[in-house]
Amino acid sequence: MDYAPKLIQLLDTVEQENASDLHISSGRPPTLRIDGRLVPLLKEGVLSSQDTEGLVFALLSPEQKERFIEERELDISYANRDKARFRVNVYFESGDASAALRLIPNKIRTIEELEMPQVLHRFTAPSQGFFLSVGPSGHGKSTTLAALVDEINHTRSEHIITIEDPIEYIFTQDRCIIDQREVGKDTKSFSSALRSAFRQDPDIIMVGEMRDAETIATAITAAETGHLVYATLHTNNAAQTIDRIIDSFPAGQQHQVRSQLALTLLGVVSKRLVPKIDGGIVPVCEVMITNSAVRNLIRENKVHELDFVIETGADQGMISLNRSLANFVKQGVVSIETAEMYSLNSKELRVLAGT
């Protein structure tokens, strides 16, 4: 049976239903994620092992199929004709082929279109430094960086190199030269691509994900040596992000890394896509802007005090996650119960929200 037409139908449904993800697993119907909630496509019926294998293999080239069978999982990007692109992870579950597909919109949205804080525009202005977009998986870290990179693309003349696994947003070059390198296809690893970037005359480097100490160290060095570096991490907030970076190094190197980070870090944005009361989602952000107080806390290993600096730094454009959540609760956009699910301190949240 040719599963390609069925795959196209399912991918079209993702767009038609304004879903963010499609899940293909045997023993259940194809399932969409819409506004953060899983919605099974009951009319499609339950997928068999044969169905999932056919749909997954329809996503893969012969070379990718060979790698998938050998490695048992694989990250790829997939274009649904000229309509939309997907970031795809294919994997085996209880011996059956499965897939998770994330829709990547064709249009790169601006900070305004993403409904994110205006203060983020300031992170497109520096010529060097280190900026991090963090948060749980699936909450728009890459989308945030794409908005910043594309703003620079339309306002400055720079050489931008992106290192991604896989490539997600496709940038249309405007004032910038943009080279997009895919791990596994254009380079062997994030760290090797970063090292090579020093010889490619970049002004700005975007690292899709910092997965190891070598990549983190090279990214910090790039920021030290006159480049603007954007990167993502799977961390929950600014304080945890600093701790994760420092803790990825041996104890003997941590003092040096703290000094480098204090010198180069421009800021951290942490983002959650939170369900609204009336349907849809709203981005809730924590924004830390590196000032002298933040630099001192990083340098002196007092990262646990960063939350206080963020909470009291509103006049400088800083935003705490709880205050952002509380504001949406007060506006009647998000319920207090939903807000508590995303808060890292629900007691403080209730005080801020006045409940």
PDB file of N, CA, C and O in Angstrom, residues 191-259:
ATOM      1  N   SER A 191      29.404  21.241  17.901  1.00  0.00           N
ATOM      2  CA  SER A 191      30.706  21.752  18.342  1.00  0.00           C
ATOM      3  C   SER A 191      31.665  21.935  17.169  1.00  0.00           C
ATOM      4  O   SER A 191      32.381  22.937  17.083  1.00  0.00           O
ATOM      5  N   SER A 192      31.686  20.972  16.225  1.00  0.00           N
ATOM      6  CA  SER A 192      32.597  21.105  15.081  1.00  0.00           C
ATOM      7  C   SER A 192      32.167  22.262  14.181  1.00  0.00           C
ATOM      8  O   SER A 192      33.001  23.003  13.651  1.00  0.00           O
ATOM      9  N   ALA A 193      30.856  22.442  14.002  1.00  0.00           N
ATOM     10  CA  ALA A 193      30.370  23.555  13.189  1.00  0.00           C
ATOM     11  C   ALA A 193      30.709  24.895  13.834  1.00  0.00           C
ATOM     12  O   ALA A 193      31.062  25.860  13.147  1.00  0.00           O
ATOM     13  N   LEU A 194      30.598  24.951  15.167  1.00  0.00           N
ATOM     14  CA  LEU A 194      30.941  26.192  15.877  1.00  0.00           C
ATOM     15  C   LEU A 194      32.423  26.515  15.726  1.00  0.00           C
ATOM     16  O   LEU A 194      32.797  27.669  15.495  1.00  0.00           O
ATOM     17  N   ARG A 195      33.276  25.499  15.856  1.00  0.00           N
ATOM     18  CA  ARG A 195      34.717  25.734  15.702  1.00  0.00           C
ATOM     19  C   ARG A 195      35.019  26.236  14.292  1.00  0.00           C
ATOM     20  O   ARG A 195      35.825  27.153  14.100  1.00  0.00           O
ATOM     21  N   SER A 196      34.368  25.623  13.297  1.00  0.00           N
ATOM     22  CA  SER A 196      34.596  26.038  11.909  1.00  0.00           C
ATOM     23  C   SER A 196      34.090  27.442  11.650  1.00  0.00           C
ATOM     24  O   SER A 196      34.633  28.165  10.805  1.00  0.00           O
ATOM     25  N   ALA A 197      33.047  27.836  12.379  1.00  0.00           N
ATOM     26  CA  ALA A 197      32.440  29.155  12.147  1.00  0.00           C
ATOM     27  C   ALA A 197      33.431  30.294  12.341  1.00  0.00           C
ATOM     28  O   ALA A 197      33.333  31.330  11.677  1.00  0.00           O
ATOM     29  N   PHE A 198      34.404  30.097  13.222  1.00  0.00           N
ATOM     30  CA  PHE A 198      35.407  31.151  13.453  1.00  0.00           C
ATOM     31  C   PHE A 198      36.167  31.502  12.174  1.00  0.00           C
ATOM     32  O   PHE A 198      36.670  32.609  12.029  1.00  0.00           O
ATOM     33  N   ARG A 199      36.248  30.535  11.241  1.00  0.00           N
ATOM     34  CA  ARG A 199      36.990  30.753  10.001  1.00  0.00           C
ATOM     35  C   ARG A 199      36.075  31.141   8.840  1.00  0.00           C
ATOM     36  O   ARG A 199      36.508  31.182   7.692  1.00  0.00           O
ATOM     37  N   GLN A 200      34.810  31.392   9.148  1.00  0.00           N
ATOM     38  CA  GLN A 200      33.835  31.692   8.088  1.00  0.00           C
ATOM     39  C   GLN A 200      33.363  33.147   8.130  1.00  0.00           C
ATOM     40  O   GLN A 200      32.366  33.490   7.508  1.00  0.00           O
ATOM     41  N   ASP A 201      34.066  33.971   8.896  1.00  0.00           N
ATOM     42  CA  ASP A 201      33.807  35.412   8.962  1.00  0.00           C
ATOM     43  C   ASP A 201      32.357  35.733   9.338  1.00  0.00           C
ATOM     44  O   ASP A 201      31.693  36.539   8.680  1.00  0.00           O
ATOM     45  N   PRO A 202      31.837  35.128  10.421  1.00  0.00           N
ATOM     46  CA  PRO A 202      30.464  35.453  10.813  1.00  0.00           C
ATOM     47  C   PRO A 202      30.409  36.688  11.710  1.00  0.00           C
ATOM     48  O   PRO A 202      31.377  37.015  12.399  1.00  0.00           O
ATOM     49  N   ASP A 203      29.287  37.366  11.686  1.00  0.00           N
ATOM     50  CA  ASP A 203      29.004  38.409  12.666  1.00  0.00           C
ATOM     51  C   ASP A 203      28.092  37.857  13.766  1.00  0.00           C
ATOM     52  O   ASP A 203      28.215  38.210  14.931  1.00  0.00           O
ATOM     53  N   ILE A 204      27.167  36.980  13.348  1.00  0.00           N
ATOM     54  CA  ILE A 204      26.159  36.432  14.260  1.00  0.00           C
ATOM     55  C   ILE A 204      26.094  34.924  14.058  1.00  0.00           C
ATOM     56  O   ILE A 204      26.103  34.441  12.921  1.00  0.00           O
ATOM     57  N   ILE A 205      26.025  34.201  15.170  1.00  0.00           N
ATOM     58  CA  ILE A 205      25.928  32.738  15.117  1.00  0.00           C
ATOM     59  C   ILE A 205      24.709  32.320  15.941  1.00  0.00           C
ATOM     60  O   ILE A 205      24.559  32.738  17.093  1.00  0.00           O
ATOM     61  N   MET A 206      23.847  31.517  15.343  1.00  0.00           N
ATOM     62  CA  MET A 206      22.706  30.965  16.072  1.00  0.00           C
ATOM     63  C   MET A 206      22.907  29.466  16.243  1.00  0.00           C
ATOM     64  O   MET A 206      23.074  28.744  15.256  1.00  0.00           O
ATOM     65  N   VAL A 207      22.923  29.007  17.494  1.00  0.00           N
ATOM     66  CA  VAL A 207      23.127  27.590  17.806  1.00  0.00           C
ATOM     67  C   VAL A 207      21.781  26.997  18.217  1.00  0.00           C
ATOM     68  O   VAL A 207      21.204  27.398  19.239  1.00  0.00           O
ATOM     69  N   GLY A 208      21.277  26.071  17.415  1.00  0.00           N
ATOM     70  CA  GLY A 208      19.952  25.510  17.671  1.00  0.00           C
ATOM     71  C   GLY A 208      19.795  24.893  19.039  1.00  0.00           C
ATOM     72  O   GLY A 208      18.740  25.010  19.665  1.00  0.00           O
ATOM     73  N   GLU A 209      20.849  24.253  19.530  1.00  0.00           N
ATOM     74  CA  GLU A 209      20.773  23.645  20.868  1.00  0.00           C
ATOM     75  C   GLU A 209      22.186  23.414  21.394  1.00  0.00           C
ATOM     76  O   GLU A 209      23.037  22.908  20.676  1.00  0.00           O
ATOM     77  N   MET A 210      22.416  23.789  22.635  1.00  0.00           N
ATOM     78  CA  MET A 210      23.716  23.533  23.268  1.00  0.00           C
ATOM     79  C   MET A 210      23.599  22.230  24.061  1.00  0.00           C
ATOM     80  O   MET A 210      22.988  22.196  25.126  1.00  0.00           O
ATOM     81  N   ARG A 211      24.198  21.164  23.532  1.00  0.00           N
ATOM     82  CA  ARG A 211      23.985  19.832  24.089  1.00  0.00           C
ATOM     83  C   ARG A 211      25.108  19.341  24.982  1.00  0.00           C
ATOM     84  O   ARG A 211      24.956  18.352  25.685  1.00  0.00           O
ATOM     85  N   ASP A 212      26.276  19.997  24.945  1.00  0.00           N
ATOM     86  CA  ASP A 212      27.406  19.491  25.727  1.00  0.00           C
ATOM     87  C   ASP A 212      28.321  20.643  26.104  1.00  0.00           C
ATOM     88  O   ASP A 212      28.210  21.758  25.592  1.00  0.00           O
ATOM     89  N   ALA A 213      29.256  20.352  27.015  1.00  0.00           N
ATOM     90  CA  ALA A 213      30.157  21.385  27.537  1.00  0.00           C
ATOM     91  C   ALA A 213      31.019  21.981  26.431  1.00  0.00           C
ATOM     92  O   ALA A 213      31.300  23.187  26.445  1.00  0.00           O
ATOM     93  N   GLU A 214      31.436  21.165  25.457  1.00  0.00           N
ATOM     94  CA  GLU A 214      32.290  21.677  24.381  1.00  0.00           C
ATOM     95  C   GLU A 214      31.548  22.727  23.557  1.00  0.00           C
ATOM     96  O   GLU A 214      32.101  23.779  23.222  1.00  0.00           O
ATOM     97  N   THR A 215      30.277  22.446  23.232  1.00  0.00           N
ATOM     98  CA  THR A 215      29.482  23.408  22.471  1.00  0.00           C
ATOM     99  C   THR A 215      29.271  24.686  23.268  1.00  0.00           C
ATOM    100  O   THR A 215      29.399  25.805  22.745  1.00  0.00           O
ATOM    101  N   ILE A 216      28.959  24.550  24.567  1.00  0.00           N
ATOM    102  CA  ILE A 216      28.741  25.721  25.427  1.00  0.00           C
ATOM    103  C   ILE A 216      30.017  26.555  25.506  1.00  0.00           C
ATOM    104  O   ILE A 216      29.992  27.788  25.357  1.00  0.00           O
ATOM    105  N   ALA A 217      31.162  25.886  25.732  1.00  0.00           N
ATOM    106  CA  ALA A 217      32.434  26.597  25.859  1.00  0.00           C
ATOM    107  C   ALA A 217      32.782  27.350  24.575  1.00  0.00           C
ATOM    108  O   ALA A 217      33.225  28.510  24.616  1.00  0.00           O
ATOM    109  N   THR A 218      32.542  26.710  23.426  1.00  0.00           N
ATOM    110  CA  THR A 218      32.862  27.347  22.147  1.00  0.00           C
ATOM    111  C   THR A 218      31.926  28.521  21.879  1.00  0.00           C
ATOM    112  O   THR A 218      32.345  29.561  21.341  1.00  0.00           O
ATOM    113  N   ALA A 219      30.654  28.374  22.273  1.00  0.00           N
ATOM    114  CA  ALA A 219      29.691  29.469  22.094  1.00  0.00           C
ATOM    115  C   ALA A 219      30.083  30.682  22.935  1.00  0.00           C
ATOM    116  O   ALA A 219      30.016  31.831  22.468  1.00  0.00           O
ATOM    117  N   ILE A 220      30.493  30.436  24.182  1.00  0.00           N
ATOM    118  CA  ILE A 220      30.909  31.536  25.059  1.00  0.00           C
ATOM    119  C   ILE A 220      32.169  32.209  24.489  1.00  0.00           C
ATOM    120  O   ILE A 220      32.285  33.440  24.484  1.00  0.00           O
ATOM    121  N   THR A 221      33.105  31.406  23.993  1.00  0.00           N
ATOM    122  CA  THR A 221      34.313  31.958  23.381  1.00  0.00           C
ATOM    123  C   THR A 221      33.968  32.815  22.167  1.00  0.00           C
ATOM    124  O   THR A 221      34.556  33.889  21.957  1.00  0.00           O
ATOM    125  N   ALA A 222      33.008  32.353  21.361  1.00  0.00           N
ATOM    126  CA  ALA A 222      32.581  33.132  20.188  1.00  0.00           C
ATOM    127  C   ALA A 222      32.029  34.491  20.616  1.00  0.00           C
ATOM    128  O   ALA A 222      32.314  35.517  19.982  1.00  0.00           O
ATOM    129  N   ALA A 223      31.252  34.499  21.709  1.00  0.00           N
ATOM    130  CA  ALA A 223      30.706  35.763  22.218  1.00  0.00           C
ATOM    131  C   ALA A 223      31.818  36.665  22.755  1.00  0.00           C
ATOM    132  O   ALA A 223      31.749  37.890  22.626  1.00  0.00           O
ATOM    133  N   GLU A 224      32.854  36.047  23.340  1.00  0.00           N
ATOM    134  CA  GLU A 224      33.993  36.805  23.874  1.00  0.00           C
ATOM    135  C   GLU A 224      34.814  37.463  22.767  1.00  0.00           C
ATOM    136  O   GLU A 224      35.411  38.516  22.971  1.00  0.00           O
ATOM    137  N   THR A 225      34.861  36.800  21.614  1.00  0.00           N
ATOM    138  CA  THR A 225      35.770  37.227  20.552  1.00  0.00           C
ATOM    139  C   THR A 225      35.090  38.065  19.478  1.00  0.00           C
ATOM    140  O   THR A 225      35.515  38.080  18.321  1.00  0.00           O
ATOM    141  N   GLY A 226      33.989  38.755  19.860  1.00  0.00           N
ATOM    142  CA  GLY A 226      33.418  39.743  18.967  1.00  0.00           C
ATOM    143  C   GLY A 226      32.233  39.309  18.151  1.00  0.00           C
ATOM    144  O   GLY A 226      31.895  39.963  17.160  1.00  0.00           O
ATOM    145  N   HIS A 227      31.570  38.206  18.530  1.00  0.00           N
ATOM    146  CA  HIS A 227      30.401  37.743  17.792  1.00  0.00           C
ATOM    147  C   HIS A 227      29.141  37.876  18.659  1.00  0.00           C
ATOM    148  O   HIS A 227      29.208  37.821  19.884  1.00  0.00           O
ATOM    149  N   LEU A 228      28.008  38.025  18.003  1.00  0.00           N
ATOM    150  CA  LEU A 228      26.717  37.958  18.678  1.00  0.00           C
ATOM    151  C   LEU A 228      26.224  36.529  18.547  1.00  0.00           C
ATOM    152  O   LEU A 228      26.056  36.025  17.430  1.00  0.00           O
ATOM    153  N   VAL A 229      26.020  35.854  19.678  1.00  0.00           N
ATOM    154  CA  VAL A 229      25.666  34.437  19.682  1.00  0.00           C
ATOM    155  C   VAL A 229      24.285  34.248  20.308  1.00  0.00           C
ATOM    156  O   VAL A 229      24.033  34.710  21.425  1.00  0.00           O
ATOM    157  N   TYR A 230      23.403  33.598  19.562  1.00  0.00           N
ATOM    158  CA  TYR A 230      22.091  33.203  20.073  1.00  0.00           C
ATOM    159  C   TYR A 230      22.091  31.683  20.256  1.00  0.00           C
ATOM    160  O   TYR A 230      22.609  30.952  19.407  1.00  0.00           O
ATOM    161  N   ALA A 231      21.466  31.208  21.339  1.00  0.00           N
ATOM    162  CA  ALA A 231      21.418  29.763  21.565  1.00  0.00           C
ATOM    163  C   ALA A 231      20.205  29.405  22.406  1.00  0.00           C
ATOM    164  O   ALA A 231      19.586  30.270  23.039  1.00  0.00           O
ATOM    165  N   THR A 232      19.857  28.113  22.425  1.00  0.00           N
ATOM    166  CA  THR A 232      18.753  27.627  23.255  1.00  0.00           C
ATOM    167  C   THR A 232      19.266  26.602  24.260  1.00  0.00           C
ATOM    168  O   THR A 232      20.303  25.958  24.046  1.00  0.00           O
ATOM    169  N   LEU A 233      18.511  26.479  25.349  1.00  0.00           N
ATOM    170  CA  LEU A 233      18.754  25.444  26.365  1.00  0.00           C
ATOM    171  C   LEU A 233      17.411  24.968  26.901  1.00  0.00           C
ATOM    172  O   LEU A 233      16.466  25.756  27.029  1.00  0.00           O
ATOM    173  N   HIS A 234      17.342  23.688  27.252  1.00  0.00           N
ATOM    174  CA  HIS A 234      16.124  23.141  27.862  1.00  0.00           C
ATOM    175  C   HIS A 234      16.177  23.360  29.377  1.00  0.00           C
ATOM    176  O   HIS A 234      16.401  22.433  30.157  1.00  0.00           O
ATOM    177  N   THR A 235      15.995  24.603  29.801  1.00  0.00           N
ATOM    178  CA  THR A 235      15.962  24.934  31.218  1.00  0.00           C
ATOM    179  C   THR A 235      14.705  25.757  31.493  1.00  0.00           C
ATOM    180  O   THR A 235      14.074  26.272  30.571  1.00  0.00           O
ATOM    181  N   ASN A 236      14.348  25.900  32.767  1.00  0.00           N
ATOM    182  CA  ASN A 236      13.061  26.503  33.113  1.00  0.00           C
ATOM    183  C   ASN A 236      13.098  28.007  33.318  1.00  0.00           C
ATOM    184  O   ASN A 236      12.097  28.680  33.122  1.00  0.00           O
ATOM    185  N   ASN A 237      14.229  28.545  33.756  1.00  0.00           N
ATOM    186  CA  ASN A 237      14.306  29.989  33.996  1.00  0.00           C
ATOM    187  C   ASN A 237      15.760  30.431  33.927  1.00  0.00           C
ATOM    188  O   ASN A 237      16.668  29.624  33.704  1.00  0.00           O
ATOM    189  N   ALA A 238      15.981  31.732  34.167  1.00  0.00           N
ATOM    190  CA  ALA A 238      17.331  32.286  34.023  1.00  0.00           C
ATOM    191  C   ALA A 238      18.298  31.674  35.026  1.00  0.00           C
ATOM    192  O   ALA A 238      19.420  31.292  34.677  1.00  0.00           O
ATOM    193  N   ALA A 239      17.870  31.574  36.287  1.00  0.00           N
ATOM    194  CA  ALA A 239      18.760  31.044  37.323  1.00  0.00           C
ATOM    195  C   ALA A 239      19.168  29.609  37.018  1.00  0.00           C
ATOM    196  O   ALA A 239      20.343  29.240  37.121  1.00  0.00           O
ATOM    197  N   GLN A 240      18.198  28.788  36.626  1.00  0.00           N
ATOM    198  CA  GLN A 240      18.512  27.394  36.295  1.00  0.00           C
ATOM    199  C   GLN A 240      19.419  27.315  35.072  1.00  0.00           C
ATOM    200  O   GLN A 240      20.278  26.427  34.979  1.00  0.00           O
ATOM    201  N   THR A 241      19.253  28.250  34.143  1.00  0.00           N
ATOM    202  CA  THR A 241      20.087  28.281  32.941  1.00  0.00           C
ATOM    203  C   THR A 241      21.552  28.522  33.301  1.00  0.00           C
ATOM    204  O   THR A 241      22.450  27.820  32.805  1.00  0.00           O
ATOM    205  N   ILE A 242      21.795  29.502  34.175  1.00  0.00           N
ATOM    206  CA  ILE A 242      23.176  29.794  34.595  1.00  0.00           C
ATOM    207  C   ILE A 242      23.767  28.581  35.302  1.00  0.00           C
ATOM    208  O   ILE A 242      24.906  28.179  35.034  1.00  0.00           O
ATOM    209  N   ASP A 243      22.988  27.984  36.208  1.00  0.00           N
ATOM    210  CA  ASP A 243      23.470  26.804  36.932  1.00  0.00           C
ATOM    211  C   ASP A 243      23.801  25.661  35.969  1.00  0.00           C
ATOM    212  O   ASP A 243      24.826  24.987  36.127  1.00  0.00           O
ATOM    213  N   ARG A 244      22.933  25.434  34.968  1.00  0.00           N
ATOM    214  CA  ARG A 244      23.151  24.338  34.019  1.00  0.00           C
ATOM    215  C   ARG A 244      24.445  24.549  33.246  1.00  0.00           C
ATOM    216  O   ARG A 244      25.222  23.604  33.031  1.00  0.00           O
ATOM    217  N   ILE A 245      24.684  25.781  32.823  1.00  0.00           N
ATOM    218  CA  ILE A 245      25.909  26.078  32.070  1.00  0.00           C
ATOM    219  C   ILE A 245      27.140  25.837  32.939  1.00  0.00           C
ATOM    220  O   ILE A 245      28.082  25.148  32.532  1.00  0.00           O
ATOM    221  N   ILE A 246      27.131  26.375  34.152  1.00  0.00           N
ATOM    222  CA  ILE A 246      28.286  26.234  35.043  1.00  0.00           C
ATOM    223  C   ILE A 246      28.512  24.772  35.410  1.00  0.00           C
ATOM    224  O   ILE A 246      29.649  24.272  35.388  1.00  0.00           O
ATOM    225  N   ASP A 247      27.425  24.062  35.726  1.00  0.00           N
ATOM    226  CA  ASP A 247      27.543  22.673  36.190  1.00  0.00           C
ATOM    227  C   ASP A 247      27.963  21.704  35.092  1.00  0.00           C
ATOM    228  O   ASP A 247      28.323  20.557  35.381  1.00  0.00           O
ATOM    229  N   SER A 248      27.907  22.149  33.830  1.00  0.00           N
ATOM    230  CA  SER A 248      28.329  21.254  32.742  1.00  0.00           C
ATOM    231  C   SER A 248      29.852  21.166  32.637  1.00  0.00           C
ATOM    232  O   SER A 248      30.376  20.348  31.876  1.00  0.00           O
ATOM    233  N   PHE A 249      30.564  21.985  33.437  1.00  0.00           N
ATOM    234  CA  PHE A 249      32.026  21.987  33.411  1.00  0.00           C
ATOM    235  C   PHE A 249      32.589  21.367  34.689  1.00  0.00           C
ATOM    236  O   PHE A 249      31.956  21.417  35.750  1.00  0.00           O
ATOM    237  N   PRO A 250      33.801  20.798  34.615  1.00  0.00           N
ATOM    238  CA  PRO A 250      34.469  20.270  35.815  1.00  0.00           C
ATOM    239  C   PRO A 250      34.684  21.393  36.829  1.00  0.00           C
ATOM    240  O   PRO A 250      34.801  22.570  36.473  1.00  0.00           O
ATOM    241  N   ALA A 251      34.738  21.017  38.104  1.00  0.00           N
ATOM    242  CA  ALA A 251      34.840  21.996  39.187  1.00  0.00           C
ATOM    243  C   ALA A 251      35.999  22.975  38.982  1.00  0.00           C
ATOM    244  O   ALA A 251      35.867  24.174  39.262  1.00  0.00           O
ATOM    245  N   GLY A 252      37.120  22.472  38.468  1.00  0.00           N
ATOM    246  CA  GLY A 252      38.294  23.316  38.296  1.00  0.00           C
ATOM    247  C   GLY A 252      38.133  24.404  37.245  1.00  0.00           C
ATOM    248  O   GLY A 252      38.900  25.371  37.223  1.00  0.00           O
ATOM    249  N   GLN A 253      37.139  24.249  36.354  1.00  0.00           N
ATOM    250  CA  GLN A 253      36.924  25.240  35.297  1.00  0.00           C
ATOM    251  C   GLN A 253      35.773  26.191  35.594  1.00  0.00           C
ATOM    252  O   GLN A 253      35.583  27.185  34.891  1.00  0.00           O
ATOM    253  N   GLN A 254      35.018  25.903  36.644  1.00  0.00           N
ATOM    254  CA  GLN A 254      33.772  26.641  36.858  1.00  0.00           C
ATOM    255  C   GLN A 254      33.985  28.114  37.191  1.00  0.00           C
ATOM    256  O   GLN A 254      33.195  28.966  36.775  1.00  0.00           O
ATOM    257  N   HIS A 255      35.029  28.431  37.911  1.00  0.00           N
ATOM    258  CA  HIS A 255      35.288  29.829  38.243  1.00  0.00           C
ATOM    259  C   HIS A 255      35.545  30.638  36.971  1.00  0.00           C
ATOM    260  O   HIS A 255      35.014  31.750  36.805  1.00  0.00           O
ATOM    261  N   GLN A 256      36.339  30.066  36.059  1.00  0.00           N
ATOM    262  CA  GLN A 256      36.639  30.754  34.800  1.00  0.00           C
ATOM    263  C   GLN A 256      35.370  30.934  33.965  1.00  0.00           C
ATOM    264  O   GLN A 256      35.150  32.007  33.389  1.00  0.00           O
ATOM    265  N   VAL A 257      34.535  29.892  33.913  1.00  0.00           N
ATOM    266  CA  VAL A 257      33.311  29.968  33.105  1.00  0.00           C
ATOM    267  C   VAL A 257      32.360  31.015  33.681  1.00  0.00           C
ATOM    268  O   VAL A 257      31.722  31.765  32.936  1.00  0.00           O
ATOM    269  N   ARG A 258      32.287  31.090  35.027  1.00  0.00           N
ATOM    270  CA  ARG A 258      31.446  32.124  35.642  1.00  0.00           C
ATOM    271  C   ARG A 258      31.904  33.517  35.222  1.00  0.00           C
ATOM    272  O   ARG A 258      31.095  34.392  34.906  1.00  0.00           O
ATOM    273  N   SER A 259      33.225  33.728  35.199  1.00  0.00           N
ATOM    274  CA  SER A 259      33.765  35.028  34.792  1.00  0.00           C
ATOM    275  C   SER A 259      33.446  35.321  33.330  1.00  0.00           C
ATOM    276  O   SER A 259      33.065  36.447  32.974  1.00  0.00           O
TER     277      SER A 259
END
